[in-house]
Amino acid sequence: MAADPWIVLGAGLLEGVTGYPQAVHRRAPHPVTWAGGLIGAAERTLNRGSPLARRAAGIVTLLLVVGLAAGLGLAVERLSAPWAFAPLALIAAGSLGLAGRNLYVHVAAVHRPLGAGDLEAARVATARIVGRDVERLDAGGLAGAALESLAESFNDAVAAPLFWFLVAGLPGLFAYKAVNTADSLIGHREAPFTHFGWAAARTDDLMNLVPARLAGGAIALGAGRGWRIMLRDAGKHASPNAGWPEAAMAGALGVRLGGTASYDGTPHLRPTLGEGPAPAPLDLARGLGLYLRACAILVAALAFGGVAWPR
């Protein structure tokens, strides 16, 4: 089931160049939206009753969505296998599981107005990529929120999809995207998702154990620093995985991430990652450059794997 590294690399480069064009999305919504719609419908229908019933319904929902996604990936692999265009089909299908370009575009949309001093426009752009309240964030708070999202999403949008595509082919990639989508929609500790989203959250944690550490390593390697902070502070994060790329980003840039954040008007105390001052708009620009270098490191690793791949 493992994929040829050149196929995985091709998918990454294709997505990096084209993304998922808006013109295409208007006519054919991205497959992730299909999974999200199915998860939402299941939640509205099944998330009721006792905590045990809700947890069981959440498990069934996750198995259904993951099974459909993995089955679709397997069908694409099997149906395209006899044809000469099979590699191109796998590259095109695999690019749908990546979102590296989309991530860069959305974070850059925060940096542009922030660098120009337009805090209101920067808050609007930041609200598109984070769940916290942004109305009262100053320039440093907006830069920090965007950097945290950039670091964490580097794993979810790039490192983890590439990893699962490489080790388990299209079924693994599509299964990961289904789990990650479910976690983002229902994997919350707050009601009404506390029990229904339990399986999605725990499965997402499991599937990101290795990729998140690779993502953090790629960030630190791209910067030539940040290892000490990553190893020291990653475990402070509430997530078993998000702390690795976030702490690596903080250490690489020499800034402080984390700290108190407000969600739906309620302050949440979060541990601090890194040392030094709060981020400034210039640090967000540096973070975007580091993100590109970390992506380049993954590209180089896949190219090396392609050369070494047994034929």
PDB file of N, CA, C and O in Angstrom, residues 1-52:
ATOM      1  N   MET A   1       0.818  -1.210   0.000  1.00  0.00           N
ATOM      2  CA  MET A   1       0.000   0.000   0.000  1.00  0.00           C
ATOM      3  C   MET A   1       0.860   1.271   0.000  1.00  0.00           C
ATOM      4  O   MET A   1       0.362   2.360  -0.260  1.00  0.00           O
ATOM      5  N   ALA A   2       2.155   1.147   0.321  1.00  0.00           N
ATOM      6  CA  ALA A   2       3.000   2.332   0.341  1.00  0.00           C
ATOM      7  C   ALA A   2       3.089   2.932  -1.051  1.00  0.00           C
ATOM      8  O   ALA A   2       3.057   2.235  -2.058  1.00  0.00           O
ATOM      9  N   ALA A   3       3.216   4.246  -1.114  1.00  0.00           N
ATOM     10  CA  ALA A   3       3.275   4.953  -2.390  1.00  0.00           C
ATOM     11  C   ALA A   3       4.721   5.240  -2.767  1.00  0.00           C
ATOM     12  O   ALA A   3       5.577   5.452  -1.900  1.00  0.00           O
ATOM     13  N   ASP A   4       4.987   5.257  -4.055  1.00  0.00           N
ATOM     14  CA  ASP A   4       6.293   5.646  -4.564  1.00  0.00           C
ATOM     15  C   ASP A   4       6.573   7.092  -4.135  1.00  0.00           C
ATOM     16  O   ASP A   4       5.732   7.978  -4.335  1.00  0.00           O
ATOM     17  N   PRO A   5       7.742   7.370  -3.532  1.00  0.00           N
ATOM     18  CA  PRO A   5       8.033   8.743  -3.110  1.00  0.00           C
ATOM     19  C   PRO A   5       7.931   9.768  -4.226  1.00  0.00           C
ATOM     20  O   PRO A   5       7.583  10.932  -3.968  1.00  0.00           O
ATOM     21  N   TRP A   6       8.225   9.360  -5.480  1.00  0.00           N
ATOM     22  CA  TRP A   6       8.103  10.312  -6.579  1.00  0.00           C
ATOM     23  C   TRP A   6       6.647  10.706  -6.812  1.00  0.00           C
ATOM     24  O   TRP A   6       6.357  11.852  -7.185  1.00  0.00           O
ATOM     25  N   ILE A   7       5.729   9.766  -6.590  1.00  0.00           N
ATOM     26  CA  ILE A   7       4.301  10.081  -6.716  1.00  0.00           C
ATOM     27  C   ILE A   7       3.891  11.068  -5.624  1.00  0.00           C
ATOM     28  O   ILE A   7       3.190  12.059  -5.881  1.00  0.00           O
ATOM     29  N   VAL A   8       4.329  10.801  -4.409  1.00  0.00           N
ATOM     30  CA  VAL A   8       4.014  11.686  -3.290  1.00  0.00           C
ATOM     31  C   VAL A   8       4.609  13.065  -3.529  1.00  0.00           C
ATOM     32  O   VAL A   8       3.953  14.097  -3.303  1.00  0.00           O
ATOM     33  N   LEU A   9       5.846  13.094  -3.996  1.00  0.00           N
ATOM     34  CA  LEU A   9       6.493  14.372  -4.296  1.00  0.00           C
ATOM     35  C   LEU A   9       5.743  15.114  -5.398  1.00  0.00           C
ATOM     36  O   LEU A   9       5.526  16.338  -5.308  1.00  0.00           O
ATOM     37  N   GLY A  10       5.325  14.406  -6.426  1.00  0.00           N
ATOM     38  CA  GLY A  10       4.571  15.035  -7.502  1.00  0.00           C
ATOM     39  C   GLY A  10       3.273  15.651  -7.011  1.00  0.00           C
ATOM     40  O   GLY A  10       2.900  16.760  -7.427  1.00  0.00           O
ATOM     41  N   ALA A  11       2.583  14.946  -6.124  1.00  0.00           N
ATOM     42  CA  ALA A  11       1.337  15.482  -5.566  1.00  0.00           C
ATOM     43  C   ALA A  11       1.610  16.746  -4.762  1.00  0.00           C
ATOM     44  O   ALA A  11       0.858  17.726  -4.850  1.00  0.00           O
ATOM     45  N   GLY A  12       2.686  16.720  -3.969  1.00  0.00           N
ATOM     46  CA  GLY A  12       3.029  17.893  -3.173  1.00  0.00           C
ATOM     47  C   GLY A  12       3.359  19.090  -4.042  1.00  0.00           C
ATOM     48  O   GLY A  12       2.926  20.217  -3.765  1.00  0.00           O
ATOM     49  N   LEU A  13       4.134  18.871  -5.099  1.00  0.00           N
ATOM     50  CA  LEU A  13       4.499  19.975  -5.979  1.00  0.00           C
ATOM     51  C   LEU A  13       3.286  20.501  -6.752  1.00  0.00           C
ATOM     52  O   LEU A  13       3.138  21.715  -6.935  1.00  0.00           O
ATOM     53  N   LEU A  14       2.425  19.593  -7.192  1.00  0.00           N
ATOM     54  CA  LEU A  14       1.227  20.026  -7.914  1.00  0.00           C
ATOM     55  C   LEU A  14       0.356  20.900  -7.040  1.00  0.00           C
ATOM     56  O   LEU A  14      -0.102  21.975  -7.467  1.00  0.00           O
ATOM     57  N   GLU A  15       0.117  20.475  -5.805  1.00  0.00           N
ATOM     58  CA  GLU A  15      -0.705  21.276  -4.905  1.00  0.00           C
ATOM     59  C   GLU A  15      -0.016  22.589  -4.565  1.00  0.00           C
ATOM     60  O   GLU A  15      -0.676  23.640  -4.465  1.00  0.00           O
ATOM     61  N   GLY A  16       1.302  22.552  -4.414  1.00  0.00           N
ATOM     62  CA  GLY A  16       2.024  23.772  -4.099  1.00  0.00           C
ATOM     63  C   GLY A  16       1.941  24.810  -5.202  1.00  0.00           C
ATOM     64  O   GLY A  16       1.949  26.011  -4.942  1.00  0.00           O
ATOM     65  N   VAL A  17       1.842  24.362  -6.439  1.00  0.00           N
ATOM     66  CA  VAL A  17       1.784  25.280  -7.571  1.00  0.00           C
ATOM     67  C   VAL A  17       0.353  25.753  -7.841  1.00  0.00           C
ATOM     68  O   VAL A  17       0.106  26.943  -8.086  1.00  0.00           O
ATOM     69  N   THR A  18      -0.598  24.824  -7.789  1.00  0.00           N
ATOM     70  CA  THR A  18      -1.964  25.163  -8.207  1.00  0.00           C
ATOM     71  C   THR A  18      -2.950  25.312  -7.057  1.00  0.00           C
ATOM     72  O   THR A  18      -3.957  26.016  -7.195  1.00  0.00           O
ATOM     73  N   GLY A  19      -2.689  24.648  -5.919  1.00  0.00           N
ATOM     74  CA  GLY A  19      -3.703  24.611  -4.875  1.00  0.00           C
ATOM     75  C   GLY A  19      -4.965  23.947  -5.397  1.00  0.00           C
ATOM     76  O   GLY A  19      -4.918  23.064  -6.257  1.00  0.00           O
ATOM     77  N   TYR A  20      -6.100  24.388  -4.868  1.00  0.00           N
ATOM     78  CA  TYR A  20      -7.389  23.957  -5.411  1.00  0.00           C
ATOM     79  C   TYR A  20      -8.073  25.218  -5.898  1.00  0.00           C
ATOM     80  O   TYR A  20      -8.686  25.951  -5.106  1.00  0.00           O
ATOM     81  N   PRO A  21      -7.975  25.526  -7.191  1.00  0.00           N
ATOM     82  CA  PRO A  21      -8.436  26.816  -7.706  1.00  0.00           C
ATOM     83  C   PRO A  21      -9.882  27.132  -7.345  1.00  0.00           C
ATOM     84  O   PRO A  21     -10.753  26.247  -7.361  1.00  0.00           O
ATOM     85  N   GLN A  22     -10.134  28.390  -7.024  1.00  0.00           N
ATOM     86  CA  GLN A  22     -11.483  28.810  -6.662  1.00  0.00           C
ATOM     87  C   GLN A  22     -12.472  28.572  -7.798  1.00  0.00           C
ATOM     88  O   GLN A  22     -13.635  28.261  -7.558  1.00  0.00           O
ATOM     89  N   ALA A  23     -12.006  28.730  -9.035  1.00  0.00           N
ATOM     90  CA  ALA A  23     -12.900  28.498 -10.168  1.00  0.00           C
ATOM     91  C   ALA A  23     -13.381  27.057 -10.200  1.00  0.00           C
ATOM     92  O   ALA A  23     -14.541  26.772 -10.531  1.00  0.00           O
ATOM     93  N   VAL A  24     -12.491  26.139  -9.826  1.00  0.00           N
ATOM     94  CA  VAL A  24     -12.874  24.729  -9.756  1.00  0.00           C
ATOM     95  C   VAL A  24     -13.773  24.486  -8.546  1.00  0.00           C
ATOM     96  O   VAL A  24     -14.773  23.772  -8.627  1.00  0.00           O
ATOM     97  N   HIS A  25     -13.411  25.101  -7.419  1.00  0.00           N
ATOM     98  CA  HIS A  25     -14.171  24.885  -6.180  1.00  0.00           C
ATOM     99  C   HIS A  25     -15.624  25.334  -6.339  1.00  0.00           C
ATOM    100  O   HIS A  25     -16.530  24.714  -5.764  1.00  0.00           O
ATOM    101  N   ARG A  26     -15.845  26.413  -7.100  1.00  0.00           N
ATOM    102  CA  ARG A  26     -17.221  26.892  -7.286  1.00  0.00           C
ATOM    103  C   ARG A  26     -18.069  25.880  -8.045  1.00  0.00           C
ATOM    104  O   ARG A  26     -19.284  25.792  -7.829  1.00  0.00           O
ATOM    105  N   ARG A  27     -17.438  25.125  -8.928  1.00  0.00           N
ATOM    106  CA  ARG A  27     -18.174  24.142  -9.722  1.00  0.00           C
ATOM    107  C   ARG A  27     -18.165  22.766  -9.082  1.00  0.00           C
ATOM    108  O   ARG A  27     -19.131  22.006  -9.216  1.00  0.00           O
ATOM    109  N   ALA A  28     -17.074  22.433  -8.415  1.00  0.00           N
ATOM    110  CA  ALA A  28     -16.934  21.127  -7.761  1.00  0.00           C
ATOM    111  C   ALA A  28     -16.248  21.346  -6.425  1.00  0.00           C
ATOM    112  O   ALA A  28     -15.016  21.412  -6.353  1.00  0.00           O
ATOM    113  N   PRO A  29     -17.023  21.512  -5.349  1.00  0.00           N
ATOM    114  CA  PRO A  29     -16.423  21.763  -4.037  1.00  0.00           C
ATOM    115  C   PRO A  29     -15.378  20.720  -3.675  1.00  0.00           C
ATOM    116  O   PRO A  29     -15.477  19.552  -4.063  1.00  0.00           O
ATOM    117  N   HIS A  30     -14.373  21.164  -2.958  1.00  0.00           N
ATOM    118  CA  HIS A  30     -13.290  20.269  -2.546  1.00  0.00           C
ATOM    119  C   HIS A  30     -13.864  19.065  -1.800  1.00  0.00           C
ATOM    120  O   HIS A  30     -14.806  19.198  -1.012  1.00  0.00           O
ATOM    121  N   PRO A  31     -13.311  17.858  -2.032  1.00  0.00           N
ATOM    122  CA  PRO A  31     -13.839  16.658  -1.365  1.00  0.00           C
ATOM    123  C   PRO A  31     -13.899  16.754   0.151  1.00  0.00           C
ATOM    124  O   PRO A  31     -14.743  16.100   0.776  1.00  0.00           O
ATOM    125  N   VAL A  32     -13.034  17.565   0.761  1.00  0.00           N
ATOM    126  CA  VAL A  32     -13.093  17.726   2.219  1.00  0.00           C
ATOM    127  C   VAL A  32     -14.446  18.282   2.641  1.00  0.00           C
ATOM    128  O   VAL A  32     -14.964  17.937   3.709  1.00  0.00           O
ATOM    129  N   THR A  33     -15.048  19.136   1.796  1.00  0.00           N
ATOM    130  CA  THR A  33     -16.367  19.671   2.146  1.00  0.00           C
ATOM    131  C   THR A  33     -17.429  18.587   2.115  1.00  0.00           C
ATOM    132  O   THR A  33     -18.415  18.657   2.856  1.00  0.00           O
ATOM    133  N   TRP A  34     -17.225  17.581   1.260  1.00  0.00           N
ATOM    134  CA  TRP A  34     -18.168  16.462   1.246  1.00  0.00           C
ATOM    135  C   TRP A  34     -18.093  15.703   2.562  1.00  0.00           C
ATOM    136  O   TRP A  34     -19.125  15.353   3.144  1.00  0.00           O
ATOM    137  N   ALA A  35     -16.866  15.417   3.001  1.00  0.00           N
ATOM    138  CA  ALA A  35     -16.691  14.717   4.274  1.00  0.00           C
ATOM    139  C   ALA A  35     -17.272  15.535   5.417  1.00  0.00           C
ATOM    140  O   ALA A  35     -17.937  15.006   6.312  1.00  0.00           O
ATOM    141  N   GLY A  36     -17.024  16.853   5.372  1.00  0.00           N
ATOM    142  CA  GLY A  36     -17.570  17.712   6.416  1.00  0.00           C
ATOM    143  C   GLY A  36     -19.085  17.700   6.444  1.00  0.00           C
ATOM    144  O   GLY A  36     -19.702  17.684   7.513  1.00  0.00           O
ATOM    145  N   GLY A  37     -19.704  17.691   5.267  1.00  0.00           N
ATOM    146  CA  GLY A  37     -21.159  17.631   5.215  1.00  0.00           C
ATOM    147  C   GLY A  37     -21.706  16.341   5.783  1.00  0.00           C
ATOM    148  O   GLY A  37     -22.723  16.339   6.496  1.00  0.00           O
ATOM    149  N   LEU A  38     -21.041  15.221   5.485  1.00  0.00           N
ATOM    150  CA  LEU A  38     -21.482  13.933   6.015  1.00  0.00           C
ATOM    151  C   LEU A  38     -21.335  13.880   7.529  1.00  0.00           C
ATOM    152  O   LEU A  38     -22.235  13.401   8.237  1.00  0.00           O
ATOM    153  N   ILE A  39     -20.210  14.407   8.027  1.00  0.00           N
ATOM    154  CA  ILE A  39     -19.991  14.422   9.474  1.00  0.00           C
ATOM    155  C   ILE A  39     -21.028  15.301  10.165  1.00  0.00           C
ATOM    156  O   ILE A  39     -21.590  14.941  11.204  1.00  0.00           O
ATOM    157  N   GLY A  40     -21.300  16.461   9.574  1.00  0.00           N
ATOM    158  CA  GLY A  40     -22.288  17.356  10.162  1.00  0.00           C
ATOM    159  C   GLY A  40     -23.674  16.742  10.196  1.00  0.00           C
ATOM    160  O   GLY A  40     -24.396  16.859  11.192  1.00  0.00           O
ATOM    161  N   ALA A  41     -24.054  16.061   9.122  1.00  0.00           N
ATOM    162  CA  ALA A  41     -25.367  15.425   9.080  1.00  0.00           C
ATOM    163  C   ALA A  41     -25.469  14.314  10.115  1.00  0.00           C
ATOM    164  O   ALA A  41     -26.506  14.165  10.791  1.00  0.00           O
ATOM    165  N   ALA A  42     -24.402  13.533  10.251  1.00  0.00           N
ATOM    166  CA  ALA A  42     -24.407  12.455  11.242  1.00  0.00           C
ATOM    167  C   ALA A  42     -24.489  13.020  12.657  1.00  0.00           C
ATOM    168  O   ALA A  42     -25.203  12.474  13.516  1.00  0.00           O
ATOM    169  N   GLU A  43     -23.782  14.116  12.894  1.00  0.00           N
ATOM    170  CA  GLU A  43     -23.805  14.713  14.233  1.00  0.00           C
ATOM    171  C   GLU A  43     -25.202  15.207  14.577  1.00  0.00           C
ATOM    172  O   GLU A  43     -25.693  14.978  15.692  1.00  0.00           O
ATOM    173  N   ARG A  44     -25.852  15.858  13.639  1.00  0.00           N
ATOM    174  CA  ARG A  44     -27.200  16.372  13.907  1.00  0.00           C
ATOM    175  C   ARG A  44     -28.201  15.249  14.140  1.00  0.00           C
ATOM    176  O   ARG A  44     -29.167  15.410  14.904  1.00  0.00           O
ATOM    177  N   THR A  45     -27.961  14.099  13.520  1.00  0.00           N
ATOM    178  CA  THR A  45     -28.902  12.986  13.617  1.00  0.00           C
ATOM    179  C   THR A  45     -28.622  12.078  14.807  1.00  0.00           C
ATOM    180  O   THR A  45     -29.546  11.616  15.494  1.00  0.00           O
ATOM    181  N   LEU A  46     -27.340  11.824  15.086  1.00  0.00           N
ATOM    182  CA  LEU A  46     -26.963  10.773  16.029  1.00  0.00           C
ATOM    183  C   LEU A  46     -26.472  11.266  17.386  1.00  0.00           C
ATOM    184  O   LEU A  46     -26.425  10.475  18.340  1.00  0.00           O
ATOM    185  N   ASN A  47     -26.101  12.527  17.501  1.00  0.00           N
ATOM    186  CA  ASN A  47     -25.509  13.014  18.745  1.00  0.00           C
ATOM    187  C   ASN A  47     -26.595  13.345  19.756  1.00  0.00           C
ATOM    188  O   ASN A  47     -26.932  14.505  20.005  1.00  0.00           O
ATOM    189  N   ARG A  48     -27.110  12.306  20.368  1.00  0.00           N
ATOM    190  CA  ARG A  48     -28.175  12.469  21.360  1.00  0.00           C
ATOM    191  C   ARG A  48     -28.166  11.275  22.311  1.00  0.00           C
ATOM    192  O   ARG A  48     -27.521  10.265  22.056  1.00  0.00           O
ATOM    193  N   GLY A  49     -28.878  11.401  23.410  1.00  0.00           N
ATOM    194  CA  GLY A  49     -28.965  10.306  24.374  1.00  0.00           C
ATOM    195  C   GLY A  49     -27.889  10.388  25.438  1.00  0.00           C
ATOM    196  O   GLY A  49     -27.329  11.450  25.721  1.00  0.00           O
ATOM    197  N   SER A  50     -27.580   9.259  26.045  1.00  0.00           N
ATOM    198  CA  SER A  50     -26.621   9.188  27.142  1.00  0.00           C
ATOM    199  C   SER A  50     -25.199   9.410  26.621  1.00  0.00           C
ATOM    200  O   SER A  50     -24.934   9.304  25.413  1.00  0.00           O
ATOM    201  N   PRO A  51     -24.256   9.708  27.543  1.00  0.00           N
ATOM    202  CA  PRO A  51     -22.860   9.842  27.114  1.00  0.00           C
ATOM    203  C   PRO A  51     -22.349   8.612  26.370  1.00  0.00           C
ATOM    204  O   PRO A  51     -21.619   8.729  25.384  1.00  0.00           O
ATOM    205  N   LEU A  52     -22.738   7.426  26.838  1.00  0.00           N
ATOM    206  CA  LEU A  52     -22.289   6.195  26.180  1.00  0.00           C
ATOM    207  C   LEU A  52     -22.868   6.090  24.772  1.00  0.00           C
ATOM    208  O   LEU A  52     -22.159   5.703  23.828  1.00  0.00           O
TER     209      LEU A  52
END
